[in-house]
């Protein structure tokens, strides 16, 4: 028997790292089996420790929109690394990256760079509370905004997988100001604002939720979120860590602005694509709100690695590539081709299937219809998903190892990759 290097590494890892991983979903607990340890990646593929090639639909959970090892991104990172890794002092590249972000997001006049999506969401909440002088925040069931204490209530992603309504270690007092509502439920939203409107600092939402698989907020729901926030003096915070520069150049807010005239959030939280695979995230909004931040205002926020020079080089090179004309049209067409192909394969095999996508982000459910909220998502057939996951994995196709996660296509995925994926799914669906 040849040795299984993935298994060997997993056993070594489990002895030293809780669960053998540094982020829970990677452990394959939802689907069983051995996580693939990545040796290297190029374009749309990665090779695991056994040398097996996989078509990668995770792409580091979103950042790798150009695929792995894009030559111009690589060049920018190499050049930046030669100039120095970290200074704890400002650099020109931070200014350039801020300019690039502001150029594409009309709702953002000023931006602060941080190192992770969790940090960005946590800071955005502090800013919203500081700017409004209020404490209460509204979030939605199934939306995940990183692992800051106040936001770990009925979140999605790994918390959905492990069935934790919230995390141990979060004292009830810390979440006492967090009100959790059902996604896409207009009546509940109206009632919450009627009752608590004057106390609400902000409403934070994943406009296209990517941590309960892929669930869109309806146009009506989003419009009502905007109206109620404006009416009650609360701030609308868009968590675009996943969707920012992923579903469109202007993010999910550009998608909603097309449907709702004049639509814009107050604060935007960004991550993933803006770092191109390096630890980089950001939050931004109108000047009057952002000027509440230290050193100008009373809301404190800081970070040794914030605006890191190598990470900003990577993010900047990535954003410059994706701003090329036609980039999103091609990416969206390829992603749509994947979802339609999977749907046809499932239909031919008589397997219930509902899929959706926007730009380079997609999701699907083994359900007859798309769900609109977390309880509906929870009706998905987890054991069947596990069989699909492993069937695809055995055929060299790597999707998220949990049914509560979205998927990601990059510009490096070719029509042939999509066709191979659909063929693999066709074989697996037939066996379900
Ligand atoms: N929070 C990510 C899933 N929505 C997982 C991140 C990771 O494991 O890298």
CSV table of C-alpha atoms and ligand atoms in Angstrom, one decimal:
chain,number,residue,atom,x,y,z
A,1,UNK,CA,0.0,0.0,0.0
A,2,UNK,CA,1.4,3.4,-0.9
A,3,UNK,CA,1.6,5.7,2.1
A,4,UNK,CA,-1.2,8.3,2.5
A,5,UNK,CA,0.8,11.5,3.0
A,6,UNK,CA,-2.4,13.5,3.7
A,7,UNK,CA,-3.3,11.1,6.5
A,8,UNK,CA,0.2,11.1,7.9
A,9,UNK,CA,0.2,14.9,8.0
A,10,UNK,CA,-3.3,15.0,9.6
A,11,UNK,CA,-2.1,12.6,12.3
A,12,UNK,CA,0.9,14.8,13.1
A,13,UNK,CA,-1.2,17.9,13.0
A,14,UNK,CA,-3.8,16.4,15.3
A,15,UNK,CA,-1.2,15.8,18.0
A,16,UNK,CA,-0.3,19.5,18.0
A,17,UNK,CA,-3.0,21.7,16.6
A,18,UNK,CA,-6.6,21.4,17.9
A,19,UNK,CA,-8.5,19.2,15.4
A,20,UNK,CA,-5.4,19.2,13.2
A,21,UNK,CA,-6.4,22.5,11.6
A,22,UNK,CA,-6.1,26.2,12.1
A,23,UNK,CA,-9.7,27.0,11.1
A,24,UNK,CA,-12.5,24.5,11.9
A,25,UNK,CA,-14.2,23.9,8.5
A,26,UNK,CA,-10.9,22.6,7.1
A,27,UNK,CA,-11.1,19.5,9.3
A,28,UNK,CA,-13.7,17.7,7.2
A,29,UNK,CA,-15.8,17.1,10.3
A,30,UNK,CA,-19.0,17.7,8.3
A,31,UNK,CA,-18.2,15.2,5.6
A,32,UNK,CA,-15.8,12.8,7.3
A,33,UNK,CA,-12.5,11.6,5.9
A,34,UNK,CA,-9.0,13.1,5.7
A,35,UNK,CA,-8.4,16.7,4.9
A,36,UNK,CA,-6.2,17.3,1.9
A,37,UNK,CA,-3.0,19.0,2.8
A,38,UNK,CA,-2.0,21.4,0.0
A,39,UNK,CA,1.5,21.1,-1.4
A,40,UNK,CA,1.3,23.7,-4.1
A,41,UNK,CA,-1.3,25.4,-6.3
A,42,UNK,CA,-1.3,26.9,-9.8
A,43,UNK,CA,-4.1,28.5,-11.7
A,44,UNK,CA,-7.4,26.6,-11.0
A,45,UNK,CA,-5.7,23.6,-9.4
A,46,UNK,CA,-3.9,22.5,-6.2
A,47,UNK,CA,-1.9,19.4,-5.6
A,48,UNK,CA,-2.3,17.7,-2.3
A,49,UNK,CA,0.4,15.9,-0.2
A,50,UNK,CA,-0.1,12.7,-2.2
A,51,UNK,CA,0.5,14.6,-5.4
A,52,UNK,CA,-3.1,14.4,-6.5
A,53,UNK,CA,-4.4,17.3,-8.6
A,54,UNK,CA,-7.8,18.9,-7.7
A,55,UNK,CA,-9.8,21.5,-9.5
A,56,UNK,CA,-10.2,24.1,-6.7
A,57,UNK,CA,-13.6,25.7,-6.1
A,58,UNK,CA,-12.6,27.2,-2.7
A,59,UNK,CA,-9.7,29.4,-3.8
A,60,UNK,CA,-8.8,30.1,-0.2
A,61,UNK,CA,-12.5,30.7,0.5
A,62,UNK,CA,-12.7,33.5,-2.1
A,63,UNK,CA,-9.6,35.6,-2.4
A,64,UNK,CA,-8.0,33.7,-5.4
A,65,UNK,CA,-10.2,35.3,-8.0
A,66,UNK,CA,-7.3,35.2,-10.5
A,67,UNK,CA,-6.5,31.6,-9.7
A,68,UNK,CA,-3.3,30.7,-7.9
A,69,UNK,CA,0.1,32.1,-8.8
A,70,UNK,CA,-1.1,34.8,-11.3
A,71,UNK,CA,2.2,36.0,-12.9
A,72,UNK,CA,1.6,39.8,-12.3
A,73,UNK,CA,0.5,39.2,-8.7
A,74,UNK,CA,3.5,37.0,-8.1
A,75,UNK,CA,5.8,39.6,-9.5
A,76,UNK,CA,4.3,42.4,-7.3
A,77,UNK,CA,4.6,40.3,-4.2
A,78,UNK,CA,8.2,39.3,-4.9
A,79,UNK,CA,9.2,42.9,-5.6
A,80,UNK,CA,7.5,44.0,-2.4
A,81,UNK,CA,9.1,41.3,-0.3
A,82,UNK,CA,12.6,42.5,-1.4
A,83,UNK,CA,11.8,46.0,-0.1
A,84,UNK,CA,10.8,44.7,3.4
A,85,UNK,CA,8.1,42.7,5.1
A,86,UNK,CA,6.7,45.1,7.6
A,87,UNK,CA,7.6,48.6,8.9
A,88,UNK,CA,4.9,49.8,11.3
A,89,UNK,CA,5.0,53.0,9.4
A,90,UNK,CA,2.9,54.1,6.4
A,91,UNK,CA,3.8,53.3,2.8
A,92,UNK,CA,2.7,54.6,-0.6
A,93,UNK,CA,1.1,51.3,-1.5
A,94,UNK,CA,-1.5,51.7,1.3
A,95,UNK,CA,-2.5,55.0,-0.3
A,96,UNK,CA,-2.7,53.3,-3.7
A,97,UNK,CA,-4.8,50.5,-2.4
A,98,UNK,CA,-7.2,52.9,-0.6
A,99,UNK,CA,-7.5,54.9,-3.9
A,100,UNK,CA,-8.3,51.7,-5.8
A,101,UNK,CA,-11.0,50.6,-3.3
A,102,UNK,CA,-12.6,54.1,-3.2
A,103,UNK,CA,-12.6,54.3,-7.0
A,104,UNK,CA,-14.8,51.2,-7.3
A,105,UNK,CA,-17.1,51.7,-4.3
A,106,UNK,CA,-19.1,54.9,-4.5
A,107,UNK,CA,-20.3,54.5,-0.9
A,108,UNK,CA,-16.8,54.5,0.5
A,109,UNK,CA,-15.0,57.8,0.8
A,110,UNK,CA,-12.4,56.7,3.3
A,111,UNK,CA,-11.1,53.3,4.2
A,112,UNK,CA,-9.0,51.8,6.9
A,113,UNK,CA,-6.9,48.7,6.2
A,114,UNK,CA,-6.7,45.8,8.7
A,115,UNK,CA,-5.5,42.2,8.5
A,116,UNK,CA,-8.6,40.0,8.6
A,117,UNK,CA,-12.3,40.0,8.0
A,118,UNK,CA,-13.0,39.3,11.6
A,119,UNK,CA,-11.0,42.4,12.6
A,120,UNK,CA,-12.7,44.5,10.0
A,121,UNK,CA,-16.2,43.5,11.0
A,122,UNK,CA,-15.4,44.0,14.7
A,123,UNK,CA,-14.0,47.4,14.1
A,124,UNK,CA,-17.0,48.4,11.9
A,125,UNK,CA,-19.3,47.6,14.7
A,126,UNK,CA,-17.3,49.6,17.2
A,127,UNK,CA,-17.3,52.5,14.7
A,128,UNK,CA,-21.0,52.3,14.3
A,129,UNK,CA,-21.6,52.3,18.0
A,130,UNK,CA,-19.1,55.1,18.5
A,131,UNK,CA,-20.6,57.2,15.7
A,132,UNK,CA,-24.2,56.7,16.8
A,133,UNK,CA,-23.7,56.6,20.6
A,134,UNK,CA,-26.0,53.5,20.6
A,135,UNK,CA,-25.3,49.9,21.7
A,136,UNK,CA,-27.7,47.6,20.0
A,137,UNK,CA,-26.8,45.7,16.8
A,138,UNK,CA,-29.0,43.7,14.5
A,139,UNK,CA,-27.6,40.7,12.7
A,140,UNK,CA,-29.3,37.8,10.9
A,141,UNK,CA,-29.4,34.1,11.5
A,142,UNK,CA,-26.9,32.3,9.3
A,143,UNK,CA,-24.8,35.4,8.6
A,144,UNK,CA,-21.2,35.0,9.8
A,145,UNK,CA,-19.2,38.2,10.4
A,146,UNK,CA,-16.0,36.6,11.8
A,147,UNK,CA,-15.5,35.4,15.3
A,148,UNK,CA,-15.6,38.6,17.4
A,149,UNK,CA,-17.6,37.9,20.5
A,150,UNK,CA,-20.6,40.2,19.9
A,151,UNK,CA,-21.2,38.6,16.5
A,152,UNK,CA,-21.0,35.0,17.4
A,153,UNK,CA,-24.7,34.5,17.8
A,154,UNK,CA,-26.5,32.1,15.4
A,155,UNK,CA,-23.7,32.6,12.9
A,156,UNK,CA,-23.2,30.3,9.9
A,157,UNK,CA,-20.1,28.6,8.5
A,158,UNK,CA,-18.3,26.4,11.0
A,159,UNK,CA,-20.8,27.3,13.7
A,160,UNK,CA,-23.6,25.9,11.5
A,161,UNK,CA,-21.6,22.8,10.8
A,162,UNK,CA,-21.1,22.1,14.4
A,163,UNK,CA,-24.5,23.1,15.5
A,164,UNK,CA,-23.4,25.7,18.0
A,165,UNK,CA,-26.0,28.4,18.4
A,166,UNK,CA,-23.1,30.5,19.7
A,167,UNK,CA,-19.6,29.8,21.0
A,168,UNK,CA,-18.6,28.9,24.5
A,169,UNK,CA,-16.5,31.6,26.1
A,170,UNK,CA,-18.8,34.4,25.1
A,171,UNK,CA,-20.4,35.8,28.2
A,172,UNK,CA,-24.2,36.5,27.8
A,173,UNK,CA,-23.5,40.2,28.8
A,174,UNK,CA,-21.3,40.5,25.7
A,175,UNK,CA,-24.2,39.5,23.3
A,176,UNK,CA,-27.0,41.2,25.2
A,177,UNK,CA,-27.0,44.0,22.7
A,178,UNK,CA,-27.0,41.7,19.7
A,179,UNK,CA,-30.5,41.1,18.2
A,180,UNK,CA,-30.7,38.2,15.8
A,181,UNK,CA,-33.4,38.2,13.2
A,182,UNK,CA,-34.4,35.8,10.4
A,183,UNK,CA,-32.9,36.6,7.0
A,184,UNK,CA,-35.4,37.8,4.4
A,185,UNK,CA,-38.2,38.1,7.0
A,186,UNK,CA,-39.8,41.5,6.5
A,187,UNK,CA,-42.3,41.3,9.3
A,188,UNK,CA,-39.7,40.5,11.9
A,189,UNK,CA,-37.5,43.3,10.6
A,190,UNK,CA,-40.3,45.9,10.9
A,191,UNK,CA,-41.2,44.7,14.3
A,192,UNK,CA,-37.6,44.9,15.6
A,193,UNK,CA,-37.3,48.5,14.4
A,194,UNK,CA,-40.7,49.5,15.7
A,195,UNK,CA,-39.6,48.2,19.1
A,196,UNK,CA,-35.9,49.0,19.3
A,197,UNK,CA,-35.3,51.5,16.5
A,198,UNK,CA,-34.0,54.3,18.7
A,199,UNK,CA,-31.4,52.0,20.3
A,200,UNK,CA,-30.0,50.4,17.2
A,201,UNK,CA,-26.5,51.4,16.3
A,202,UNK,CA,-26.3,49.3,13.1
A,203,UNK,CA,-27.7,46.5,11.2
A,204,UNK,CA,-25.0,44.2,9.8
A,205,UNK,CA,-25.8,41.9,6.9
A,206,UNK,CA,-24.1,39.7,4.3
A,207,UNK,CA,-26.1,41.0,1.3
A,208,UNK,CA,-25.5,37.7,-0.4
A,209,UNK,CA,-24.9,35.3,2.5
A,210,UNK,CA,-21.9,33.1,1.8
A,211,UNK,CA,-21.8,31.3,5.2
A,212,UNK,CA,-25.1,29.5,4.9
A,213,UNK,CA,-24.0,28.3,1.5
A,214,UNK,CA,-25.3,31.0,-1.0
A,215,UNK,CA,-28.5,32.9,-0.1
A,216,UNK,CA,-29.5,36.3,-1.4
A,217,UNK,CA,-31.3,39.0,0.4
A,218,UNK,CA,-34.4,39.8,-1.7
A,219,UNK,CA,-34.6,43.2,-3.2
A,220,UNK,CA,-37.6,44.1,-1.0
A,221,UNK,CA,-35.8,43.0,2.1
A,222,UNK,CA,-32.7,45.0,1.3
A,223,UNK,CA,-34.7,48.1,0.4
A,224,UNK,CA,-36.5,47.8,3.7
A,225,UNK,CA,-33.2,47.4,5.6
A,226,UNK,CA,-32.0,50.6,4.0
A,227,UNK,CA,-35.3,52.5,4.7
A,228,UNK,CA,-35.6,51.4,8.3
A,229,UNK,CA,-31.9,52.2,9.1
A,230,UNK,CA,-32.3,55.7,7.6
A,231,UNK,CA,-35.6,56.3,9.3
A,232,UNK,CA,-34.3,55.3,12.7
A,233,UNK,CA,-30.8,56.8,12.5
A,234,UNK,CA,-29.1,53.4,12.5
A,235,UNK,CA,-26.2,52.6,10.2
A,236,UNK,CA,-26.4,49.9,7.5
A,237,UNK,CA,-23.3,47.8,7.5
A,238,UNK,CA,-22.6,45.6,4.5
A,239,UNK,CA,-20.3,42.7,5.2
A,240,UNK,CA,-18.8,42.3,1.8
A,241,UNK,CA,-15.8,40.2,3.0
A,242,UNK,CA,-17.0,37.5,0.6
A,243,UNK,CA,-18.9,39.5,-2.0
A,244,UNK,CA,-16.6,42.5,-2.3
A,245,UNK,CA,-14.9,42.5,-5.7
A,246,UNK,CA,-16.1,39.0,-6.1
A,247,UNK,CA,-19.7,39.2,-7.3
A,248,UNK,CA,-19.0,42.4,-9.3
A,249,UNK,CA,-16.3,45.1,-9.4
A,250,UNK,CA,-18.5,47.2,-7.1
A,251,UNK,CA,-19.5,44.3,-4.9
A,252,UNK,CA,-23.0,43.2,-3.9
A,253,UNK,CA,-23.9,46.9,-3.3
A,254,UNK,CA,-23.5,47.5,-7.0
A,255,UNK,CA,-25.9,44.6,-7.7
A,256,UNK,CA,-28.5,46.1,-5.3
A,257,UNK,CA,-27.9,49.6,-6.6
A,258,UNK,CA,-29.0,48.3,-10.0
A,259,UNK,CA,-32.3,47.2,-8.5
A,260,UNK,CA,-32.9,49.9,-6.0
A,261,UNK,CA,-32.3,53.5,-7.2
A,262,UNK,CA,-29.8,55.4,-5.0
A,263,UNK,CA,-29.1,52.4,-2.9
A,264,UNK,CA,-25.9,52.4,-0.8
A,265,UNK,CA,-24.8,51.0,2.6
A,266,UNK,CA,-23.3,53.3,5.3
A,267,UNK,CA,-20.3,51.1,6.2
A,268,UNK,CA,-18.7,48.4,4.1
A,269,UNK,CA,-16.6,45.6,5.4
A,270,UNK,CA,-14.1,44.0,3.0
A,271,UNK,CA,-11.6,41.2,3.0
A,272,UNK,CA,-10.6,38.2,0.8
A,273,UNK,CA,-10.2,39.5,-2.8
A,274,UNK,CA,-8.8,42.9,-1.7
A,275,UNK,CA,-5.8,41.0,-0.3
A,276,UNK,CA,-5.5,38.6,-3.2
A,277,UNK,CA,-4.7,35.7,-0.8
A,278,UNK,CA,-2.6,37.7,1.7
A,279,UNK,CA,-3.9,38.7,5.2
A,280,UNK,CA,-5.6,42.0,4.4
A,281,UNK,CA,-9.1,43.4,5.0
A,282,UNK,CA,-10.7,46.8,5.3
A,283,UNK,CA,-13.7,48.8,6.4
A,284,UNK,CA,-14.8,52.0,4.9
A,285,UNK,CA,-17.6,54.5,4.5
A,286,UNK,CA,-18.5,58.2,4.3
A,287,UNK,CA,-15.9,60.7,5.5
A,288,UNK,CA,-18.0,61.9,8.4
A,289,UNK,CA,-18.3,58.4,9.8
A,290,UNK,CA,-14.7,57.3,9.2
A,291,UNK,CA,-13.4,60.5,10.8
A,292,UNK,CA,-14.7,59.2,14.1
A,293,UNK,CA,-11.7,56.8,14.1
A,294,UNK,CA,-8.5,57.4,16.0
A,295,UNK,CA,-6.3,59.5,15.6
A,296,UNK,CA,-9.0,61.9,14.3
A,297,UNK,CA,-11.9,60.8,16.5
A,298,UNK,CA,-12.8,58.9,19.7
A,299,UNK,CA,-13.2,55.4,18.3
A,300,UNK,CA,-9.9,53.5,18.8
A,301,UNK,CA,-8.6,50.9,16.4
A,302,UNK,CA,-5.0,49.9,15.5
A,303,UNK,CA,-2.8,47.1,14.2
A,304,UNK,CA,0.9,46.4,13.8
A,305,UNK,CA,0.4,44.5,10.5
A,306,UNK,CA,-2.4,46.8,9.2
A,307,UNK,CA,-1.6,47.8,5.7
A,308,UNK,CA,1.2,45.4,5.5
A,309,UNK,CA,3.5,46.2,2.5
A,310,UNK,CA,3.6,42.7,1.0
A,311,UNK,CA,-0.2,42.2,1.5
A,312,UNK,CA,-1.0,45.6,0.0
A,313,UNK,CA,1.2,44.8,-3.0
A,314,UNK,CA,-0.7,41.5,-3.5
A,315,UNK,CA,-4.1,43.2,-3.1
A,316,UNK,CA,-3.2,46.1,-5.4
A,317,UNK,CA,-2.0,43.8,-8.2
A,318,UNK,CA,-5.1,41.7,-7.9
A,319,UNK,CA,-7.5,44.7,-8.0
A,320,UNK,CA,-5.7,46.1,-11.0
A,321,UNK,CA,-6.1,42.8,-12.9
A,322,UNK,CA,-9.8,42.4,-12.1
A,323,UNK,CA,-10.6,46.0,-13.1
A,324,UNK,CA,-9.8,45.1,-16.8
A,325,UNK,CA,-12.9,45.5,-19.1
A,326,UNK,CA,-14.8,42.3,-19.5
A,327,UNK,CA,-13.3,40.5,-16.5
A,328,UNK,CA,-16.6,40.0,-14.6
A,329,UNK,CA,-18.7,39.2,-17.6
A,330,UNK,CA,-16.3,36.3,-18.5
A,331,UNK,CA,-16.1,35.2,-14.8
A,332,UNK,CA,-19.9,35.3,-14.4
A,333,UNK,CA,-20.5,33.4,-17.6
A,334,UNK,CA,-18.2,30.6,-16.5
A,335,UNK,CA,-19.7,30.5,-13.1
A,336,UNK,CA,-23.2,30.4,-14.6
A,337,UNK,CA,-22.0,27.6,-16.9
A,338,UNK,CA,-20.9,25.6,-13.9
A,339,UNK,CA,-24.2,26.0,-12.0
A,340,UNK,CA,-26.3,25.3,-15.0
A,341,UNK,CA,-24.2,22.2,-15.9
A,342,UNK,CA,-24.5,20.9,-12.3
A,343,UNK,CA,-28.3,21.5,-12.4
A,344,UNK,CA,-28.7,19.6,-15.7
A,345,UNK,CA,-26.6,16.7,-14.4
A,346,UNK,CA,-28.7,16.5,-11.2
A,347,UNK,CA,-32.0,16.7,-13.2
A,348,UNK,CA,-30.9,13.9,-15.4
A,349,UNK,CA,-30.2,11.7,-12.4
A,350,UNK,CA,-33.4,12.7,-10.6
A,351,UNK,CA,-31.6,14.4,-7.7
A,352,UNK,CA,-33.2,17.5,-6.2
A,353,UNK,CA,-31.0,20.5,-6.9
A,354,UNK,CA,-31.2,24.3,-6.7
A,355,UNK,CA,-28.3,26.5,-7.5
A,356,UNK,CA,-27.5,30.2,-7.8
A,357,UNK,CA,-24.6,32.4,-8.6
A,358,UNK,CA,-23.5,36.0,-8.9
A,359,UNK,CA,-20.2,37.0,-10.6
A,360,UNK,CA,-17.6,34.5,-9.5
A,361,UNK,CA,-19.5,33.2,-6.4
A,362,UNK,CA,-22.0,30.3,-6.4
A,363,UNK,CA,-23.8,27.9,-4.2
A,364,UNK,CA,-26.1,24.9,-4.6
A,365,UNK,CA,-28.5,22.8,-2.4
A,366,UNK,CA,-29.7,19.3,-2.7
A,367,UNK,CA,-33.2,20.7,-2.3
A,368,UNK,CA,-36.0,21.3,-4.9
A,369,UNK,CA,-36.0,25.0,-4.3
A,370,UNK,CA,-33.5,27.7,-3.3
A,371,UNK,CA,-33.8,28.5,0.4
A,372,UNK,CA,-34.3,32.1,1.6
A,373,UNK,CA,-33.3,31.8,5.2
A,374,UNK,CA,-31.3,29.7,7.7
A,375,UNK,CA,-34.0,27.3,8.8
A,376,UNK,CA,-34.7,26.4,5.1
A,377,UNK,CA,-30.9,25.9,4.6
A,378,UNK,CA,-30.9,23.5,7.5
A,379,UNK,CA,-33.3,21.3,5.6
A,380,UNK,CA,-30.5,20.3,3.3
A,381,UNK,CA,-29.6,16.6,3.1
A,382,UNK,CA,-26.3,16.5,4.9
A,383,UNK,CA,-25.5,12.8,4.4
A,384,UNK,CA,-26.2,13.1,0.7
A,385,UNK,CA,-24.0,16.1,0.4
A,386,UNK,CA,-21.2,14.2,2.1
A,387,UNK,CA,-21.5,11.5,-0.6
A,388,UNK,CA,-21.5,14.1,-3.3
A,389,UNK,CA,-18.5,15.8,-1.8
A,390,UNK,CA,-16.4,12.6,-1.6
A,391,UNK,CA,-17.5,11.5,-5.0
A,392,UNK,CA,-16.3,14.7,-6.4
A,393,UNK,CA,-13.1,14.7,-4.4
A,394,UNK,CA,-12.3,11.2,-5.7
A,395,UNK,CA,-12.6,12.6,-9.2
A,396,UNK,CA,-10.3,15.5,-8.6
A,397,UNK,CA,-12.9,18.2,-7.8
A,398,UNK,CA,-12.6,20.1,-4.6
A,399,UNK,CA,-15.6,21.9,-3.2
A,400,UNK,CA,-16.1,23.2,0.3
A,401,UNK,CA,-16.2,20.3,2.8
A,402,UNK,CA,-19.5,21.5,4.3
A,403,UNK,CA,-22.8,22.3,2.8
A,404,UNK,CA,-23.0,25.7,4.6
A,405,UNK,CA,-20.3,27.3,2.4
A,406,UNK,CA,-20.4,29.1,-0.9
A,407,UNK,CA,-18.1,28.2,-3.8
A,408,UNK,CA,-15.8,30.3,-5.9
A,409,UNK,CA,-14.7,30.2,-9.5
A,410,UNK,CA,-11.6,32.1,-10.7
A,411,UNK,CA,-10.6,33.5,-14.1
A,412,UNK,CA,-8.1,30.6,-14.3
A,413,UNK,CA,-10.9,28.0,-14.5
A,414,UNK,CA,-11.2,27.0,-18.2
A,415,UNK,CA,-14.3,25.7,-20.0
A,416,UNK,CA,-12.6,22.4,-19.9
A,417,UNK,CA,-12.3,22.5,-16.1
A,418,UNK,CA,-16.0,23.3,-15.9
A,419,UNK,CA,-16.9,20.5,-18.3
A,420,UNK,CA,-14.7,18.0,-16.3
A,421,UNK,CA,-16.5,19.1,-13.1
A,422,UNK,CA,-19.9,18.7,-14.6
A,423,UNK,CA,-19.0,15.2,-15.9
A,424,UNK,CA,-17.7,14.2,-12.4
A,425,UNK,CA,-20.9,15.5,-10.9
A,426,UNK,CA,-22.9,13.6,-13.4
A,427,UNK,CA,-21.2,10.3,-12.4
A,428,UNK,CA,-21.7,11.0,-8.7
A,429,UNK,CA,-25.3,12.1,-9.0
A,430,UNK,CA,-26.1,8.8,-10.8
A,431,UNK,CA,-24.8,7.0,-7.8
A,432,UNK,CA,-26.8,9.0,-5.3
B,1,LIG,N1,-14.5,31.1,7.5
B,1,LIG,C1,-14.3,30.3,6.3
B,1,LIG,C2,-15.5,29.6,5.9
B,1,LIG,N2,-16.6,30.5,5.7
B,1,LIG,C3,-13.2,29.2,6.6
B,1,LIG,C4,-11.9,29.8,6.5
B,1,LIG,C5,-10.8,28.8,6.4
B,1,LIG,O1,-10.9,27.7,6.9
B,1,LIG,O2,-9.8,29.2,5.8
